[in-house]
Amino acid sequence: MALLDPIKVRVRGRINQLFNDYERGERPAMRRADALFAPDSVAWRVNGDLVTMMIGGVSGLLLQMLHPAVLAGVWDHSDFRADMHGRLRRTAKFIAVTTYDHGARGQAAIDRVRRIHDRLGGTLPDGTPYRVSDPALLAWVHVTEVTSFLDAWVRYAEPSMSRSDQDAYIAEMGRVGTALGADPVPRDRAEAEALIQSMRPQLKADARTREVAALVMRQRIGGRAESLAAGLVMSAGADLLPAWARRMHGMPLASPLVHGGARALARSLSWVYGGSPNRRVWPAEVTGWPESRDLGR
C-alpha cells in the first residue's frame, strides 16, 4: 500500500459521509456494468466527478429557482431552511444511482421521484395553480440541471471537450428527463440552449428567490476545511450562471482565485478517488444481484 493511501481513505470517507455515503452499506454501489448507462457513455465520464457535479448542482439549483413554479415547489413542499444540504445531497445521490448503479435501482429511483412529483402542487402568490409534475416545468428543471453539470465539467475538468461529446451528453441524460416526465427534452446543445431561452420570459427574482438563494450560498458543512471547500463550490456555482441569470440574482462575477481554487479542489479529489471502488467497473455477473430487494418501491 502506498504511504498516502490511508490519507486517501480517510478523506474519501469523510466526503462520502457528507455528500453521498456511497462506500458504506451491504453492497458495492458505483459503476456497474449493468447500469442504465453504458461504461463508455459520456454520462459516465461527466457524472463521476464530485467537484464539478457539486458546482453544477449549485448553478442548476440557482437557475431552477428563477422559475416561480419551481421556487413554489421548494417553498411549499420542502423544509429547505433546515435541510438545504440534504436537498443537494439527495440530488447528488439520484444522479449517481441513475448513472452508475444497477439498472433496476436506477429505474426505481426515477419511479420514486415521479410518485413524489405526482402528489405535489399548489398555488403561486399571484393565484396561478401549478403542478410539480407539469411536463414543461420538469423540462426546465431537467435542462438547467444537465447543462449546468456539463458547463461545470467543461470549465473545470475538460475545457477541450468536443461539441459532439457535449451533444452526446445532453442526449444521454435526456433518457432520465423523459423517464421523469419532462417534455420537451433537448437532444443536443443547440436544443438545450433554445429551450432555456424560450423559458426566460417566465422567469423572475423576488424576495422569496433571494431568501432561498441566500440559503444555498450560505451552506457550510462539517469542519473548517469542509466549510471552506463548500464556500468555494458555492461561489464557483454562482459564477457558472449565464450572465443574465447572475444579474437576476444580483451575484457578481467570481474572482480568479475562485476559479483557481475550484480547479485545485477538483484535481485534489481526483487524486483522492483515483484508487477508489467508486471508479471500478463491476463485471456483468453483478446482474445476479437481487433486483426485488431495497429498490425503494
Short mmCIF file of C-alpha atoms in Angstrom, two decimals:
data_model
loop_
_atom_site.label_atom_id
_atom_site.label_comp_id
_atom_site.label_asym_id
_atom_site.label_seq_id
_atom_site.Cartn_x
_atom_site.Cartn_y
_atom_site.Cartn_z
CA MET A 1 0.00 0.00 0.00
CA ALA A 2 1.36 3.43 -0.88
CA LEU A 3 2.25 5.67 2.06
CA LEU A 4 -0.51 8.16 1.23
CA ASP A 5 -3.28 5.59 0.78
CA PRO A 6 -4.54 5.91 4.39
CA ILE A 7 -4.95 9.66 3.81
CA LYS A 8 -6.95 8.98 0.67
CA VAL A 9 -9.21 6.55 2.50
CA ARG A 10 -9.77 8.97 5.39
CA VAL A 11 -10.58 11.96 3.16
CA ARG A 12 -12.77 9.84 0.88
CA GLY A 13 -14.73 8.51 3.83
CA ARG A 14 -15.34 11.99 5.17
CA ILE A 15 -16.54 13.26 1.79
CA ASN A 16 -18.85 10.29 1.29
CA GLN A 17 -20.29 10.81 4.76
CA LEU A 18 -21.04 14.45 3.97
CA PHE A 19 -22.39 14.02 0.45
CA ASN A 20 -23.42 10.55 -0.59
CA ASP A 21 -22.12 7.73 1.61
CA TYR A 22 -21.57 5.50 -1.43
CA GLU A 23 -18.89 3.32 0.09
CA ARG A 24 -20.95 2.10 3.05
CA GLY A 25 -23.69 -0.48 3.20
CA GLU A 26 -24.22 -4.07 2.18
CA ARG A 27 -23.18 -3.96 -1.46
CA PRO A 28 -20.64 -2.27 -3.76
CA ALA A 29 -22.51 0.69 -5.18
CA MET A 30 -20.86 2.53 -8.01
CA ARG A 31 -20.01 1.96 -11.65
CA ARG A 32 -21.76 -1.27 -12.55
CA ALA A 33 -21.70 -2.86 -15.98
CA ASP A 34 -25.48 -3.35 -15.75
CA ALA A 35 -26.34 0.33 -15.14
CA LEU A 36 -28.83 2.37 -17.19
CA PHE A 37 -25.86 3.95 -18.98
CA ALA A 38 -23.03 2.03 -20.61
CA PRO A 39 -19.48 2.28 -19.24
CA ASP A 40 -18.35 4.05 -22.45
CA SER A 41 -21.11 6.69 -22.28
CA VAL A 42 -20.27 10.37 -21.90
CA ALA A 43 -22.57 10.43 -18.87
CA TRP A 44 -20.20 8.03 -17.09
CA ARG A 45 -17.31 10.41 -17.78
CA VAL A 46 -19.06 13.58 -16.65
CA ASN A 47 -21.23 12.45 -13.76
CA GLY A 48 -18.46 10.80 -11.77
CA ASP A 49 -16.53 13.97 -10.92
CA LEU A 50 -17.54 15.06 -7.43
CA VAL A 51 -16.36 18.68 -7.59
CA THR A 52 -17.79 19.57 -11.00
CA MET A 53 -21.08 17.88 -10.13
CA MET A 54 -21.32 19.89 -6.92
CA ILE A 55 -20.52 23.14 -8.75
CA GLY A 56 -23.01 22.28 -11.50
CA GLY A 57 -25.61 21.28 -8.92
CA VAL A 58 -25.40 24.66 -7.20
CA SER A 59 -25.58 26.51 -10.51
CA GLY A 60 -28.52 24.40 -11.69
CA LEU A 61 -30.41 24.99 -8.45
CA LEU A 62 -29.90 28.76 -8.72
CA LEU A 63 -31.19 28.65 -12.29
CA GLN A 64 -34.17 26.46 -11.47
CA MET A 65 -35.46 28.69 -8.70
CA LEU A 66 -35.81 31.61 -11.12
CA HIS A 67 -38.95 29.87 -12.38
CA PRO A 68 -41.77 30.84 -9.99
CA ALA A 69 -43.39 27.39 -10.04
CA VAL A 70 -40.13 25.59 -9.28
CA LEU A 71 -39.48 28.01 -6.44
CA ALA A 72 -43.02 27.46 -5.17
CA GLY A 73 -42.46 23.71 -5.14
CA VAL A 74 -39.38 24.17 -2.94
CA TRP A 75 -41.14 26.77 -0.79
CA ASP A 76 -44.36 24.81 -0.31
CA HIS A 77 -43.15 21.22 -0.11
CA SER A 78 -39.70 21.09 1.48
CA ASP A 79 -38.02 22.04 4.71
CA PHE A 80 -35.41 23.98 2.76
CA ARG A 81 -34.49 26.31 5.62
CA ALA A 82 -33.37 23.41 7.80
CA ASP A 83 -32.29 20.91 5.13
CA MET A 84 -30.81 22.62 2.07
CA HIS A 85 -27.72 20.44 2.38
CA GLY A 86 -30.00 17.40 2.39
CA ARG A 87 -31.62 18.55 -0.83
CA LEU A 88 -28.25 18.94 -2.55
CA ARG A 89 -27.14 15.56 -1.22
CA ARG A 90 -30.29 13.80 -2.46
CA THR A 91 -29.81 15.30 -5.93
CA ALA A 92 -26.23 14.03 -6.00
CA LYS A 93 -27.34 10.57 -4.93
CA PHE A 94 -30.09 10.47 -7.57
CA ILE A 95 -27.62 11.32 -10.36
CA ALA A 96 -25.14 8.73 -9.11
CA VAL A 97 -27.70 5.95 -8.79
CA THR A 98 -29.31 6.58 -12.19
CA THR A 99 -25.91 6.81 -13.89
CA TYR A 100 -23.86 4.05 -12.30
CA ASP A 101 -25.91 1.74 -10.13
CA HIS A 102 -27.80 -1.42 -11.09
CA GLY A 103 -30.33 -0.57 -13.80
CA ALA A 104 -33.24 -1.72 -11.65
CA ARG A 105 -32.15 0.60 -8.86
CA GLY A 106 -31.78 3.49 -11.29
CA GLN A 107 -35.30 2.94 -12.61
CA ALA A 108 -36.63 2.58 -9.06
CA ALA A 109 -35.11 5.96 -8.16
CA ILE A 110 -36.83 7.53 -11.17
CA ASP A 111 -40.15 5.89 -10.30
CA ARG A 112 -39.87 7.10 -6.71
CA VAL A 113 -39.30 10.72 -7.80
CA ARG A 114 -42.26 10.52 -10.20
CA ARG A 115 -44.53 9.29 -7.42
CA ILE A 116 -43.49 12.23 -5.26
CA HIS A 117 -43.99 14.72 -8.09
CA ASP A 118 -47.45 13.36 -8.85
CA ARG A 119 -48.63 14.23 -5.35
CA LEU A 120 -47.39 17.82 -5.23
CA GLY A 121 -48.87 21.08 -6.39
CA GLY A 122 -50.19 24.38 -5.13
CA THR A 123 -50.86 28.00 -5.98
CA LEU A 124 -48.37 30.74 -6.84
CA PRO A 125 -48.54 34.06 -4.95
CA ASP A 126 -50.44 35.56 -7.90
CA GLY A 127 -53.10 32.83 -7.69
CA THR A 128 -51.85 30.71 -10.61
CA PRO A 129 -52.11 26.96 -9.89
CA TYR A 130 -49.12 24.73 -10.51
CA ARG A 131 -48.34 21.02 -10.51
CA VAL A 132 -44.82 19.75 -9.86
CA SER A 133 -45.48 17.01 -12.44
CA ASP A 134 -46.15 19.55 -15.22
CA PRO A 135 -44.02 18.29 -18.18
CA ALA A 136 -42.89 21.82 -19.13
CA LEU A 137 -41.84 22.52 -15.56
CA LEU A 138 -39.93 19.26 -15.41
CA ALA A 139 -38.29 20.18 -18.72
CA TRP A 140 -36.98 23.41 -17.16
CA VAL A 141 -35.59 21.53 -14.17
CA HIS A 142 -34.02 18.92 -16.43
CA VAL A 143 -32.39 21.26 -18.95
CA THR A 144 -30.95 23.61 -16.33
CA GLU A 145 -29.55 20.77 -14.28
CA VAL A 146 -27.99 18.91 -17.20
CA THR A 147 -26.46 21.98 -18.86
CA SER A 148 -25.08 23.13 -15.51
CA PHE A 149 -23.40 19.78 -14.89
CA LEU A 150 -21.96 19.89 -18.39
CA ASP A 151 -20.79 23.51 -18.12
CA ALA A 152 -19.02 22.77 -14.84
CA TRP A 153 -17.31 19.74 -16.38
CA VAL A 154 -16.12 21.73 -19.39
CA ARG A 155 -14.85 24.65 -17.29
CA TYR A 156 -13.09 22.70 -14.56
CA ALA A 157 -12.27 19.26 -15.95
CA GLU A 158 -12.26 19.09 -19.77
CA PRO A 159 -12.04 22.52 -21.46
CA SER A 160 -11.31 20.86 -24.82
CA MET A 161 -14.42 18.65 -24.75
CA SER A 162 -15.75 18.34 -28.29
CA ARG A 163 -19.15 19.66 -29.29
CA SER A 164 -20.14 16.17 -30.38
CA ASP A 165 -19.41 14.80 -26.91
CA GLN A 166 -21.36 17.66 -25.36
CA ASP A 167 -24.29 16.86 -27.64
CA ALA A 168 -23.99 13.18 -26.72
CA TYR A 169 -24.15 14.03 -23.01
CA ILE A 170 -27.32 16.08 -23.49
CA ALA A 171 -28.88 13.23 -25.50
CA GLU A 172 -27.89 10.54 -22.99
CA MET A 173 -29.20 12.47 -20.00
CA GLY A 174 -32.40 13.04 -21.93
CA ARG A 175 -33.29 9.43 -21.15
CA VAL A 176 -33.66 10.35 -17.48
CA GLY A 177 -35.57 13.54 -18.29
CA THR A 178 -38.03 11.65 -20.45
CA ALA A 179 -38.44 8.92 -17.84
CA LEU A 180 -39.24 11.61 -15.25
CA GLY A 181 -41.98 13.03 -17.49
CA ALA A 182 -40.22 16.13 -18.84
CA ASP A 183 -41.37 17.46 -22.22
CA PRO A 184 -39.76 18.78 -24.34
CA VAL A 185 -36.41 17.12 -23.70
CA PRO A 186 -33.43 18.51 -25.66
CA ARG A 187 -31.26 16.17 -27.69
CA ASP A 188 -28.19 18.37 -28.11
CA ARG A 189 -26.58 21.65 -27.03
CA ALA A 190 -28.48 23.77 -29.53
CA GLU A 191 -31.85 22.44 -28.43
CA ALA A 192 -30.91 22.85 -24.77
CA GLU A 193 -29.90 26.48 -25.26
CA ALA A 194 -33.04 27.17 -27.29
CA LEU A 195 -35.24 25.69 -24.57
CA ILE A 196 -33.59 27.82 -21.89
CA GLN A 197 -34.03 30.97 -23.99
CA SER A 198 -37.69 30.14 -24.63
CA MET A 199 -38.34 29.94 -20.89
CA ARG A 200 -36.70 33.24 -19.96
CA PRO A 201 -39.90 35.34 -20.22
CA GLN A 202 -41.40 33.20 -17.43
CA LEU A 203 -38.53 33.78 -15.01
CA LYS A 204 -38.41 36.25 -12.15
CA ALA A 205 -36.46 37.01 -8.99
CA ASP A 206 -38.24 38.30 -5.89
CA ALA A 207 -37.87 38.24 -2.12
CA ARG A 208 -38.56 34.51 -1.94
CA THR A 209 -35.97 33.83 -4.63
CA ARG A 210 -33.39 35.86 -2.73
CA GLU A 211 -34.15 34.05 0.52
CA VAL A 212 -33.71 30.58 -0.97
CA ALA A 213 -30.63 31.62 -2.96
CA ALA A 214 -29.05 33.05 0.19
CA LEU A 215 -29.62 29.74 1.98
CA VAL A 216 -27.91 27.89 -0.86
CA MET A 217 -24.94 30.23 -0.85
CA ARG A 218 -24.53 30.07 2.94
CA GLN A 219 -24.21 26.28 3.05
CA ARG A 220 -21.32 25.24 5.30
CA ILE A 221 -20.76 21.64 6.30
CA GLY A 222 -18.52 19.66 8.58
CA GLY A 223 -15.41 21.29 10.00
CA ARG A 224 -13.46 24.33 8.91
CA ALA A 225 -11.75 22.68 5.95
CA GLU A 226 -15.00 21.24 4.60
CA SER A 227 -16.78 24.56 5.02
CA LEU A 228 -14.03 26.41 3.18
CA ALA A 229 -14.29 23.91 0.31
CA ALA A 230 -18.09 24.24 0.32
CA GLY A 231 -17.81 28.03 0.13
CA LEU A 232 -15.52 27.66 -2.86
CA VAL A 233 -18.00 25.32 -4.56
CA MET A 234 -20.92 27.71 -3.92
CA SER A 235 -19.02 30.68 -5.35
CA ALA A 236 -17.94 28.68 -8.39
CA GLY A 237 -21.52 27.51 -8.91
CA ALA A 238 -22.89 31.05 -8.85
CA ASP A 239 -20.15 32.18 -11.20
CA LEU A 240 -21.12 29.43 -13.66
CA LEU A 241 -24.55 31.02 -14.19
CA PRO A 242 -25.29 32.72 -17.51
CA ALA A 243 -24.72 36.48 -17.24
CA TRP A 244 -28.45 37.24 -17.40
CA ALA A 245 -29.21 34.80 -14.57
CA ARG A 246 -26.38 36.17 -12.45
CA ARG A 247 -27.82 39.66 -12.90
CA MET A 248 -31.27 38.46 -11.86
CA HIS A 249 -29.78 37.04 -8.67
CA GLY A 250 -27.63 40.13 -8.13
CA MET A 251 -24.49 38.00 -7.93
CA PRO A 252 -21.09 39.31 -9.07
CA LEU A 253 -18.51 37.52 -11.14
CA ALA A 254 -16.16 35.41 -9.07
CA SER A 255 -12.51 36.32 -8.72
CA PRO A 256 -9.78 34.35 -10.50
CA LEU A 257 -8.95 32.92 -7.06
CA VAL A 258 -12.28 31.09 -7.06
CA HIS A 259 -11.61 29.60 -10.49
CA GLY A 260 -8.11 28.51 -9.49
CA GLY A 261 -9.30 27.15 -6.16
CA ALA A 262 -12.08 25.13 -7.77
CA ARG A 263 -9.64 23.62 -10.26
CA ALA A 264 -7.23 22.74 -7.46
CA LEU A 265 -10.05 21.16 -5.46
CA ALA A 266 -11.11 19.11 -8.49
CA ARG A 267 -7.56 17.86 -9.01
CA SER A 268 -7.17 17.03 -5.33
CA LEU A 269 -10.35 14.96 -5.18
CA SER A 270 -9.45 13.24 -8.44
CA TRP A 271 -6.29 12.08 -6.67
CA VAL A 272 -8.29 11.04 -3.58
CA TYR A 273 -10.73 8.93 -5.61
CA GLY A 274 -8.22 7.54 -8.10
CA GLY A 275 -7.97 4.12 -6.47
CA SER A 276 -11.46 4.02 -5.02
CA PRO A 277 -14.18 1.44 -5.69
CA ASN A 278 -16.13 4.45 -6.98
CA ARG A 279 -14.01 4.21 -10.15
CA ARG A 280 -14.14 0.44 -10.57
CA VAL A 281 -16.45 -1.07 -13.20
CA TRP A 282 -18.18 -4.06 -11.68
CA PRO A 283 -18.46 -7.01 -14.09
CA ALA A 284 -21.52 -8.33 -15.89
CA GLU A 285 -22.18 -11.01 -13.30
CA VAL A 286 -23.44 -8.37 -10.88
CA THR A 287 -26.73 -8.63 -12.77
CA GLY A 288 -27.39 -11.51 -10.41
CA TRP A 289 -27.86 -9.05 -7.54
CA PRO A 290 -31.49 -9.44 -6.24
CA GLU A 291 -33.48 -6.73 -8.02
CA SER A 292 -36.52 -7.10 -5.76
CA ARG A 293 -34.69 -6.01 -2.63
CA ASP A 294 -34.11 -2.44 -1.40
CA LEU A 295 -35.42 -0.73 -4.53
CA GLY A 296 -37.35 1.93 -2.69
CA ARG A 297 -40.72 0.80 -4.02
#
